[in-house]
Tab-separated table of N, CA and C in Angstrom:
chain	number	residue	atom	x	y	z
A	1	MET	N	46.505	15.572	22.043
A	1	MET	CA	45.517	14.598	21.625
A	1	MET	C	46.144	13.749	20.505
A	2	THR	N	46.042	12.444	20.617
A	2	THR	CA	46.618	11.555	19.611
A	2	THR	C	45.721	11.504	18.386
A	3	ASP	N	46.251	10.935	17.316
A	3	ASP	CA	45.459	10.794	16.087
A	3	ASP	C	44.229	9.923	16.322
A	4	ALA	N	44.380	8.884	17.114
A	4	ALA	CA	43.251	7.993	17.412
A	4	ALA	C	42.176	8.733	18.197
A	5	ASP	N	42.592	9.548	19.167
A	5	ASP	CA	41.630	10.335	19.945
A	5	ASP	C	40.924	11.364	19.066
A	6	GLU	N	41.697	11.986	18.178
A	6	GLU	CA	41.119	12.987	17.273
A	6	GLU	C	40.120	12.326	16.315
A	7	HIS	N	40.476	11.148	15.831
A	7	HIS	CA	39.582	10.397	14.937
A	7	HIS	C	38.283	10.020	15.666
A	8	ALA	N	38.422	9.549	16.896
A	8	ALA	CA	37.246	9.190	17.688
A	8	ALA	C	36.380	10.426	17.933
A	9	ALA	N	37.016	11.549	18.245
A	9	ALA	CA	36.273	12.784	18.500
A	9	ALA	C	35.483	13.200	17.260
A	10	LYS	N	36.110	13.135	16.084
A	10	LYS	CA	35.403	13.502	14.852
A	10	LYS	C	34.280	12.501	14.553
A	11	SER	N	34.507	11.246	14.854
A	11	SER	CA	33.472	10.225	14.639
A	11	SER	C	32.268	10.470	15.538
A	12	TYR	N	32.532	10.811	16.805
A	12	TYR	CA	31.433	11.120	17.724
A	12	TYR	C	30.679	12.361	17.271
A	13	GLU	N	31.411	13.339	16.790
A	13	GLU	CA	30.784	14.569	16.287
A	13	GLU	C	29.871	14.254	15.097
A	14	LEU	N	30.360	13.415	14.193
A	14	LEU	CA	29.566	13.016	13.035
A	14	LEU	C	28.303	12.274	13.470
A	15	ALA	N	28.446	11.336	14.396
A	15	ALA	CA	27.287	10.576	14.883
A	15	ALA	C	26.278	11.503	15.552
A	16	PHE	N	26.774	12.446	16.336
A	16	PHE	CA	25.913	13.409	17.021
A	16	PHE	C	25.134	14.252	16.013
A	17	GLU	N	25.819	14.770	15.010
A	17	GLU	CA	25.163	15.611	14.003
A	17	GLU	C	24.150	14.818	13.188
A	18	GLU	N	24.508	13.607	12.793
A	18	GLU	CA	23.581	12.787	12.005
A	18	GLU	C	22.344	12.395	12.818
A	19	ALA	N	22.547	12.081	14.083
A	19	ALA	CA	21.406	11.763	14.943
A	19	ALA	C	20.489	12.979	15.081
A	20	GLY	N	21.082	14.163	15.158
A	20	GLY	CA	20.283	15.394	15.222
A	20	GLY	C	19.510	15.634	13.945
A	21	ARG	N	20.152	15.385	12.806
A	21	ARG	CA	19.451	15.549	11.524
A	21	ARG	C	18.302	14.556	11.403
A	22	ALA	N	18.526	13.349	11.877
A	22	ALA	CA	17.464	12.335	11.815
A	22	ALA	C	16.265	12.756	12.660
A	23	LEU	N	16.523	13.282	13.843
A	23	LEU	CA	15.422	13.753	14.692
A	23	LEU	C	14.715	14.949	14.069
A	24	ASP	N	15.460	15.854	13.442
A	24	ASP	CA	14.846	17.002	12.764
A	24	ASP	C	13.932	16.529	11.634
A	25	ALA	N	14.413	15.568	10.854
A	25	ALA	CA	13.602	15.029	9.759
A	25	ALA	C	12.357	14.340	10.302
A	26	GLN	N	12.510	13.653	11.406
A	26	GLN	CA	11.374	12.977	12.015
A	26	GLN	C	10.343	13.984	12.523
A	27	GLU	N	10.799	15.050	13.111
A	27	GLU	CA	9.882	16.090	13.591
A	27	GLU	C	9.125	16.714	12.415
A	28	ARG	N	9.815	16.943	11.306
A	28	ARG	CA	9.140	17.467	10.108
A	28	ARG	C	8.093	16.469	9.614
A	29	ALA	N	8.412	15.183	9.656
A	29	ALA	CA	7.461	14.163	9.212
A	29	ALA	C	6.204	14.174	10.078
A	30	VAL	N	6.364	14.354	11.368
A	30	VAL	CA	5.209	14.437	12.270
A	30	VAL	C	4.361	15.648	11.913
A	31	ASN	N	4.989	16.790	11.719
A	31	ASN	CA	4.255	18.015	11.390
A	31	ASN	C	3.552	17.897	10.038
A	32	GLU	N	4.220	17.290	9.056
A	32	GLU	CA	3.601	17.101	7.742
A	32	GLU	C	2.424	16.138	7.824
A	33	LEU	N	2.572	15.082	8.618
A	33	LEU	CA	1.473	14.133	8.781
A	33	LEU	C	0.266	14.814	9.413
A	34	ARG	N	0.506	15.639	10.401
A	34	ARG	CA	-0.599	16.357	11.034
A	34	ARG	C	-1.262	17.319	10.057
A	35	SER	N	-0.472	17.950	9.229
A	35	SER	CA	-1.021	18.841	8.211
A	35	SER	C	-1.897	18.048	7.226
A	36	ARG	N	-1.401	16.913	6.789
A	36	ARG	CA	-2.170	16.058	5.878
A	36	ARG	C	-3.445	15.558	6.530
A	37	ALA	N	-3.379	15.277	7.820
A	37	ALA	CA	-4.580	14.826	8.530
A	37	ALA	C	-5.641	15.925	8.523
A	38	GLY	N	-5.223	17.171	8.651
A	38	GLY	CA	-6.169	18.284	8.563
A	38	GLY	C	-6.824	18.356	7.198
A	39	VAL	N	-6.045	18.110	6.153
A	39	VAL	CA	-6.600	18.093	4.794
A	39	VAL	C	-7.566	16.918	4.634
A	40	LEU	N	-7.217	15.783	5.232
A	40	LEU	CA	-8.074	14.596	5.148
A	40	LEU	C	-9.445	14.850	5.771
A	41	ILE	N	-9.475	15.441	6.945
A	41	ILE	CA	-10.772	15.692	7.585
A	41	ILE	C	-11.549	16.759	6.826
A	42	ALA	N	-10.845	17.718	6.248
A	42	ALA	CA	-11.527	18.733	5.433
A	42	ALA	C	-12.160	18.084	4.210
A	43	ALA	N	-11.437	17.175	3.566
A	43	ALA	CA	-11.980	16.475	2.393
A	43	ALA	C	-13.189	15.640	2.782
A	44	ALA	N	-13.105	14.964	3.909
A	44	ALA	CA	-14.233	14.139	4.361
A	44	ALA	C	-15.439	15.011	4.691
A	45	ALA	N	-15.211	16.150	5.327
A	45	ALA	CA	-16.317	17.042	5.695
A	45	ALA	C	-16.968	17.641	4.456
A	46	ILE	N	-16.165	18.053	3.492
A	46	ILE	CA	-16.718	18.617	2.256
A	46	ILE	C	-17.500	17.554	1.499
A	47	THR	N	-16.943	16.364	1.422
A	47	THR	CA	-17.641	15.263	0.745
A	47	THR	C	-18.974	14.974	1.405
A	48	THR	N	-18.967	14.886	2.727
A	48	THR	CA	-20.201	14.582	3.450
A	48	THR	C	-21.232	15.697	3.290
A	49	SER	N	-20.790	16.938	3.390
A	49	SER	CA	-21.763	18.033	3.268
A	49	SER	C	-22.293	18.149	1.846
A	50	PHE	N	-21.438	17.948	0.858
A	50	PHE	CA	-21.861	18.076	-0.533
A	50	PHE	C	-22.769	16.921	-0.954
A	51	PHE	N	-22.263	15.694	-0.795
A	51	PHE	CA	-23.043	14.533	-1.229
A	51	PHE	C	-24.169	14.213	-0.254
A	52	GLY	N	-23.905	14.407	1.030
A	52	GLY	CA	-24.911	14.070	2.034
A	52	GLY	C	-26.164	14.896	1.907
A	53	SER	N	-26.003	16.165	1.600
A	53	SER	CA	-27.176	17.033	1.477
A	53	SER	C	-28.083	16.580	0.332
A	54	ARG	N	-27.506	15.970	-0.682
A	54	ARG	CA	-28.298	15.496	-1.824
A	54	ARG	C	-28.843	14.086	-1.589
A	55	ALA	N	-28.073	13.282	-0.874
A	55	ALA	CA	-28.476	11.889	-0.667
A	55	ALA	C	-29.496	11.747	0.455
A	56	ILE	N	-29.512	12.693	1.381
A	56	ILE	CA	-30.435	12.614	2.515
A	56	ILE	C	-31.551	13.636	2.301
A	57	ALA	N	-32.343	13.435	1.302
A	57	ALA	CA	-33.413	14.386	1.009
A	57	ALA	C	-34.777	13.829	1.374
A	58	GLY	N	-34.871	12.526	1.526
A	58	GLY	CA	-36.166	11.919	1.830
A	58	GLY	C	-36.255	11.449	3.269
A	59	ASP	N	-37.341	10.735	3.523
A	59	ASP	CA	-37.572	10.219	4.872
A	59	ASP	C	-36.749	8.957	5.148
A	60	GLN	N	-36.495	8.194	4.115
A	60	GLN	CA	-35.837	6.909	4.302
A	60	GLN	C	-34.364	6.991	3.897
A	61	LEU	N	-33.502	6.502	4.772
A	61	LEU	CA	-32.071	6.516	4.504
A	61	LEU	C	-31.636	5.117	4.060
A	62	SER	N	-30.912	5.073	2.971
A	62	SER	CA	-30.447	3.781	2.464
A	62	SER	C	-29.251	3.287	3.273
A	63	ALA	N	-28.928	2.035	3.067
A	63	ALA	CA	-27.760	1.455	3.740
A	63	ALA	C	-26.482	2.170	3.315
A	64	TRP	N	-26.449	2.641	2.064
A	64	TRP	CA	-25.269	3.351	1.564
A	64	TRP	C	-25.057	4.672	2.289
A	65	VAL	N	-26.129	5.323	2.643
A	65	VAL	CA	-26.014	6.563	3.417
A	65	VAL	C	-25.410	6.252	4.779
A	66	TRP	N	-25.886	5.194	5.413
A	66	TRP	CA	-25.355	4.818	6.717
A	66	TRP	C	-23.889	4.408	6.628
A	67	ILE	N	-23.524	3.710	5.566
A	67	ILE	CA	-22.117	3.340	5.362
A	67	ILE	C	-21.264	4.598	5.229
A	68	ALA	N	-21.747	5.563	4.469
A	68	ALA	CA	-21.004	6.812	4.285
A	68	ALA	C	-20.861	7.565	5.601
A	69	VAL	N	-21.920	7.604	6.384
A	69	VAL	CA	-21.871	8.307	7.672
A	69	VAL	C	-20.890	7.612	8.619
A	70	VAL	N	-20.952	6.293	8.676
A	70	VAL	CA	-20.006	5.555	9.525
A	70	VAL	C	-18.575	5.773	9.030
A	71	ALA	N	-18.387	5.770	7.717
A	71	ALA	CA	-17.048	6.013	7.158
A	71	ALA	C	-16.552	7.405	7.558
A	72	PHE	N	-17.429	8.403	7.524
A	72	PHE	CA	-17.047	9.748	7.941
A	72	PHE	C	-16.609	9.753	9.403
A	73	ILE	N	-17.327	9.033	10.240
A	73	ILE	CA	-16.975	8.960	11.658
A	73	ILE	C	-15.622	8.269	11.841
A	74	VAL	N	-15.374	7.218	11.074
A	74	VAL	CA	-14.088	6.519	11.163
A	74	VAL	C	-12.948	7.437	10.709
A	75	VAL	N	-13.160	8.169	9.620
A	75	VAL	CA	-12.138	9.120	9.165
A	75	VAL	C	-11.864	10.145	10.268
A	76	GLY	N	-12.919	10.637	10.882
A	76	GLY	CA	-12.747	11.586	11.985
A	76	GLY	C	-11.947	10.994	13.134
A	77	GLY	N	-12.207	9.734	13.466
A	77	GLY	CA	-11.441	9.065	14.518
A	77	GLY	C	-9.981	8.915	14.152
A	78	CYS	N	-9.715	8.574	12.895
A	78	CYS	CA	-8.326	8.451	12.435
A	78	CYS	C	-7.604	9.795	12.532
A	79	VAL	N	-8.271	10.835	12.084
A	79	VAL	CA	-7.666	12.170	12.131
A	79	VAL	C	-7.445	12.607	13.575
A	80	LEU	N	-8.409	12.330	14.421
A	80	LEU	CA	-8.261	12.675	15.837
A	80	LEU	C	-7.060	11.960	16.442
A	81	SER	N	-6.850	10.701	16.071
A	81	SER	CA	-5.688	9.955	16.574
A	81	SER	C	-4.374	10.601	16.146
A	82	VAL	N	-4.333	11.083	14.921
A	82	VAL	CA	-3.105	11.713	14.417
A	82	VAL	C	-2.893	13.089	15.051
A	83	LEU	N	-3.962	13.847	15.211
A	83	LEU	CA	-3.845	15.220	15.698
A	83	LEU	C	-3.799	15.346	17.221
A	84	TRP	N	-4.148	14.272	17.925
A	84	TRP	CA	-4.206	14.347	19.379
A	84	TRP	C	-2.845	14.775	19.937
A	85	PRO	N	-2.817	15.797	20.798
A	85	PRO	CA	-1.535	16.246	21.356
A	85	PRO	C	-0.870	15.128	22.167
A	86	ARG	N	0.405	14.938	21.930
A	86	ARG	CA	1.162	13.896	22.621
A	86	ARG	C	2.354	14.536	23.316
A	87	SER	N	2.632	14.072	24.495
A	87	SER	CA	3.785	14.605	25.222
A	87	SER	C	4.961	13.628	25.206
A	88	ASP	N	4.812	12.505	24.530
A	88	ASP	CA	5.862	11.498	24.566
A	88	ASP	C	6.804	11.542	23.369
A	89	TRP	N	6.707	12.581	22.542
A	89	TRP	CA	7.692	12.754	21.482
A	89	TRP	C	8.984	13.264	22.110
A	90	SER	N	10.109	12.903	21.528
A	90	SER	CA	11.386	13.407	22.010
A	90	SER	C	12.229	13.814	20.812
A	91	PHE	N	12.370	15.129	20.619
A	91	PHE	CA	13.135	15.648	19.497
A	91	PHE	C	14.373	16.427	19.931
A	92	SER	N	14.504	16.702	21.219
A	92	SER	CA	15.663	17.463	21.699
A	92	SER	C	15.955	17.078	23.145
A	93	ALA	N	17.129	17.452	23.589
A	93	ALA	CA	17.542	17.174	24.960
A	93	ALA	C	17.312	18.413	25.823
A	94	SER	N	17.063	18.180	27.060
A	94	SER	CA	16.872	19.267	28.018
A	94	SER	C	18.227	19.856	28.409
A	95	ALA	N	18.324	21.159	28.373
A	95	ALA	CA	19.570	21.832	28.776
A	95	ALA	C	19.891	21.526	30.236
A	96	ALA	N	18.887	21.494	31.075
A	96	ALA	CA	19.106	21.198	32.494
A	96	ALA	C	19.673	19.787	32.678
A	97	ASP	N	19.151	18.838	31.902
A	97	ASP	CA	19.666	17.468	31.986
A	97	ASP	C	21.106	17.378	31.497
A	98	ILE	N	21.417	18.098	30.430
A	98	ILE	CA	22.780	18.082	29.897
A	98	ILE	C	23.762	18.663	30.925
A	99	ILE	N	23.387	19.772	31.535
A	99	ILE	CA	24.258	20.385	32.539
A	99	ILE	C	24.433	19.453	33.729
A	100	ALA	N	23.337	18.886	34.200
A	100	ALA	CA	23.408	18.001	35.367
A	100	ALA	C	24.212	16.737	35.078
A	101	GLU	N	24.118	16.221	33.869
A	101	GLU	CA	24.770	14.962	33.520
A	101	GLU	C	26.225	15.135	33.093
A	102	TYR	N	26.511	16.184	32.322
A	102	TYR	CA	27.818	16.279	31.673
A	102	TYR	C	28.711	17.420	32.148
A	103	VAL	N	28.155	18.400	32.823
A	103	VAL	CA	28.940	19.560	33.211
A	103	VAL	C	29.164	19.603	34.721
A	104	GLU	N	28.116	19.372	35.469
A	104	GLU	CA	28.222	19.457	36.930
A	104	GLU	C	28.020	18.074	37.524
A	105	PRO	N	28.655	17.624	38.492
A	105	PRO	CA	29.681	18.326	39.262
A	105	PRO	C	31.046	18.279	38.593
A	106	GLU	N	31.274	17.334	37.681
A	106	GLU	CA	32.580	17.236	37.035
A	106	GLU	C	32.380	17.162	35.528
A	107	ALA	N	33.006	18.079	34.809
A	107	ALA	CA	32.836	18.136	33.363
A	107	ALA	C	33.445	16.901	32.699
A	108	ILE	N	32.772	16.439	31.655
A	108	ILE	CA	33.221	15.286	30.884
A	108	ILE	C	33.792	15.812	29.571
A	109	GLU	N	34.774	15.096	29.022
A	109	GLU	CA	35.361	15.510	27.751
A	109	GLU	C	34.278	15.634	26.687
A	110	PHE	N	34.388	16.677	25.895
A	110	PHE	CA	33.350	16.997	24.915
A	110	PHE	C	33.065	15.858	23.925
A	111	PRO	N	34.069	15.185	23.385
A	111	PRO	CA	33.759	14.078	22.464
A	111	PRO	C	32.913	12.983	23.127
A	112	LEU	N	33.130	12.740	24.406
A	112	LEU	CA	32.333	11.731	25.106
A	112	LEU	C	30.905	12.212	25.337
A	113	VAL	N	30.758	13.515	25.536
A	113	VAL	CA	29.414	14.090	25.643
A	113	VAL	C	28.675	13.895	24.317
A	114	GLN	N	29.351	14.202	23.208
A	114	GLN	CA	28.731	14.023	21.895
A	114	GLN	C	28.375	12.560	21.654
A	115	ARG	N	29.237	11.658	22.045
A	115	ARG	CA	28.971	10.232	21.893
A	115	ARG	C	27.702	9.840	22.653
A	116	ASP	N	27.642	10.249	23.922
A	116	ASP	CA	26.497	9.877	24.750
A	116	ASP	C	25.206	10.501	24.236
A	117	LEU	N	25.277	11.766	23.843
A	117	LEU	CA	24.077	12.422	23.316
A	117	LEU	C	23.650	11.815	21.978
A	118	ALA	N	24.616	11.393	21.165
A	118	ALA	CA	24.269	10.721	19.905
A	118	ALA	C	23.514	9.427	20.198
A	119	LEU	N	23.945	8.690	21.212
A	119	LEU	CA	23.250	7.457	21.591
A	119	LEU	C	21.848	7.757	22.128
A	120	HIS	N	21.724	8.818	22.922
A	120	HIS	CA	20.402	9.221	23.426
A	120	HIS	C	19.489	9.642	22.272
A	121	ARG	N	20.038	10.400	21.330
A	121	ARG	CA	19.250	10.825	20.166
A	121	ARG	C	18.804	9.613	19.351
A	122	SER	N	19.690	8.659	19.197
A	122	SER	CA	19.352	7.455	18.445
A	122	SER	C	18.229	6.679	19.132
A	123	ALA	N	18.299	6.567	20.442
A	123	ALA	CA	17.242	5.881	21.198
A	123	ALA	C	15.916	6.638	21.069
A	124	ALA	N	15.970	7.963	21.151
A	124	ALA	CA	14.754	8.773	20.996
A	124	ALA	C	14.178	8.597	19.598
A	125	TYR	N	15.048	8.564	18.602
A	125	TYR	CA	14.599	8.354	17.222
A	125	TYR	C	13.842	7.042	17.100
A	126	ASN	N	14.359	5.985	17.702
A	126	ASN	CA	13.712	4.675	17.620
A	126	ASN	C	12.347	4.668	18.297
A	127	VAL	N	12.238	5.303	19.447
A	127	VAL	CA	10.940	5.390	20.138
A	127	VAL	C	9.962	6.209	19.299
A	128	ASN	N	10.419	7.352	18.791
A	128	ASN	CA	9.570	8.191	17.939
A	128	ASN	C	9.148	7.445	16.682
A	129	ALA	N	10.067	6.668	16.100
A	129	ALA	CA	9.788	5.963	14.841
A	129	ALA	C	8.626	4.988	15.008
A	130	GLU	N	8.571	4.318	16.130
A	130	GLU	CA	7.473	3.374	16.358
A	130	GLU	C	6.131	4.111	16.442
A	131	GLN	N	6.116	5.230	17.143
A	131	GLN	CA	4.889	6.034	17.233
A	131	GLN	C	4.495	6.575	15.854
A	132	LEU	N	5.481	7.020	15.112
A	132	LEU	CA	5.225	7.586	13.788
A	132	LEU	C	4.704	6.517	12.834
A	133	ARG	N	5.257	5.304	12.907
A	133	ARG	CA	4.749	4.204	12.073
A	133	ARG	C	3.272	3.952	12.361
A	134	TRP	N	2.918	3.945	13.647
A	134	TRP	CA	1.525	3.718	14.031
A	134	TRP	C	0.631	4.833	13.490
A	135	LEU	N	1.067	6.075	13.606
A	135	LEU	CA	0.266	7.199	13.116
A	135	LEU	C	0.113	7.159	11.597
A	136	PHE	N	1.160	6.763	10.875
A	136	PHE	CA	1.044	6.630	9.420
A	136	PHE	C	0.056	5.530	9.054
A	137	ARG	N	0.047	4.439	9.805
A	137	ARG	CA	-0.943	3.371	9.548
A	137	ARG	C	-2.364	3.896	9.738
A	138	VAL	N	-2.569	4.614	10.825
A	138	VAL	CA	-3.897	5.175	11.102
A	138	VAL	C	-4.299	6.143	9.997
A	139	PHE	N	-3.354	6.968	9.551
A	139	PHE	CA	-3.634	7.914	8.474
A	139	PHE	C	-4.011	7.180	7.191
A	140	ARG	N	-3.279	6.116	6.866
A	140	ARG	CA	-3.592	5.331	5.659
A	140	ARG	C	-4.993	4.728	5.750
A	141	ILE	N	-5.346	4.249	6.923
A	141	ILE	CA	-6.706	3.723	7.118
A	141	ILE	C	-7.717	4.826	6.848
A	142	GLY	N	-7.447	6.017	7.358
A	142	GLY	CA	-8.340	7.155	7.115
A	142	GLY	C	-8.484	7.459	5.634
A	143	LEU	N	-7.381	7.384	4.891
A	143	LEU	CA	-7.454	7.618	3.443
A	143	LEU	C	-8.324	6.569	2.751
A	144	ILE	N	-8.126	5.324	3.103
A	144	ILE	CA	-8.905	4.241	2.496
A	144	ILE	C	-10.382	4.396	2.830
A	145	VAL	N	-10.658	4.734	4.076
A	145	VAL	CA	-12.053	4.895	4.491
A	145	VAL	C	-12.676	6.116	3.809
A	146	LEU	N	-11.889	7.144	3.525
A	146	LEU	CA	-12.420	8.293	2.772
A	146	LEU	C	-12.872	7.845	1.385
A	147	VAL	N	-12.112	6.986	0.746
A	147	VAL	CA	-12.513	6.458	-0.566
A	147	VAL	C	-13.811	5.672	-0.433
A	148	VAL	N	-13.925	4.880	0.624
A	148	VAL	CA	-15.169	4.132	0.867
A	148	VAL	C	-16.327	5.104	1.072
A	149	GLU	N	-16.078	6.159	1.821
A	149	GLU	CA	-17.124	7.162	2.068
A	149	GLU	C	-17.609	7.780	0.759
A	150	VAL	N	-16.678	8.223	-0.073
A	150	VAL	CA	-17.055	8.841	-1.348
A	150	VAL	C	-17.831	7.846	-2.207
A	151	ALA	N	-17.358	6.612	-2.269
A	151	ALA	CA	-18.045	5.585	-3.066
A	151	ALA	C	-19.454	5.344	-2.533
A	152	ALA	N	-19.591	5.282	-1.209
A	152	ALA	CA	-20.920	5.057	-0.623
A	152	ALA	C	-21.857	6.217	-0.934
A	153	TRP	N	-21.368	7.448	-0.855
A	153	TRP	CA	-22.211	8.602	-1.197
A	153	TRP	C	-22.617	8.552	-2.674
A	154	LEU	N	-21.691	8.191	-3.538
A	154	LEU	CA	-22.018	8.121	-4.958
A	154	LEU	C	-23.061	7.052	-5.249
A	155	VAL	N	-22.941	5.900	-4.606
A	155	VAL	CA	-23.943	4.833	-4.799
A	155	VAL	C	-25.282	5.289	-4.238
A	156	ALA	N	-25.264	5.948	-3.071
A	156	ALA	CA	-26.515	6.450	-2.482
A	156	ALA	C	-27.180	7.463	-3.424
A	157	LEU	N	-26.389	8.328	-4.023
A	157	LEU	CA	-26.948	9.305	-4.984
A	157	LEU	C	-27.466	8.620	-6.231
A	158	ALA	N	-26.737	7.614	-6.694
A	158	ALA	CA	-27.166	6.884	-7.899
A	158	ALA	C	-28.488	6.157	-7.632
A	159	GLU	N	-28.675	5.620	-6.457
A	159	GLU	CA	-29.926	4.949	-6.105
A	159	GLU	C	-31.102	5.931	-6.080
A	160	ARG	N	-30.810	7.155	-5.639
A	160	ARG	CA	-31.873	8.175	-5.557
A	160	ARG	C	-32.313	8.651	-6.943
A	161	ALA	N	-31.396	8.604	-7.878
A	161	ALA	CA	-31.694	9.153	-9.214
A	161	ALA	C	-32.638	8.274	-10.012
């Protein structure tokens, strides 16, 4: 193997490893976002049960109560969007696909396999990144709406007092 071939092989190995680390970090980000979404819905539910029980004591419901209830529903929708099971994430390659593509019927040189898989990982990262950006936007909306919900409950309670 020449120095140029060895250099290319090490470069492909580096690209392959870095692409794998990027996908691992992305998978952790998805899991952390889902965990945070669970905390968000718990906060919204506690807020609604705590403040709602005090604000909805009479026969007549104020506009602030309705705003808070709608905000709770929106937060729930945001959380549902984040937590909904998705099958279109791609964090790893299929062993069967790797064997079919790179080993059988004719084996390909290992550095070229790493190069190709690094490119596939990079493409998967880009597709995942777009989905993750959308989910983070939805989560941020849920956070903002939770603040609106709490504010609406507080105003509804203040009106009752």
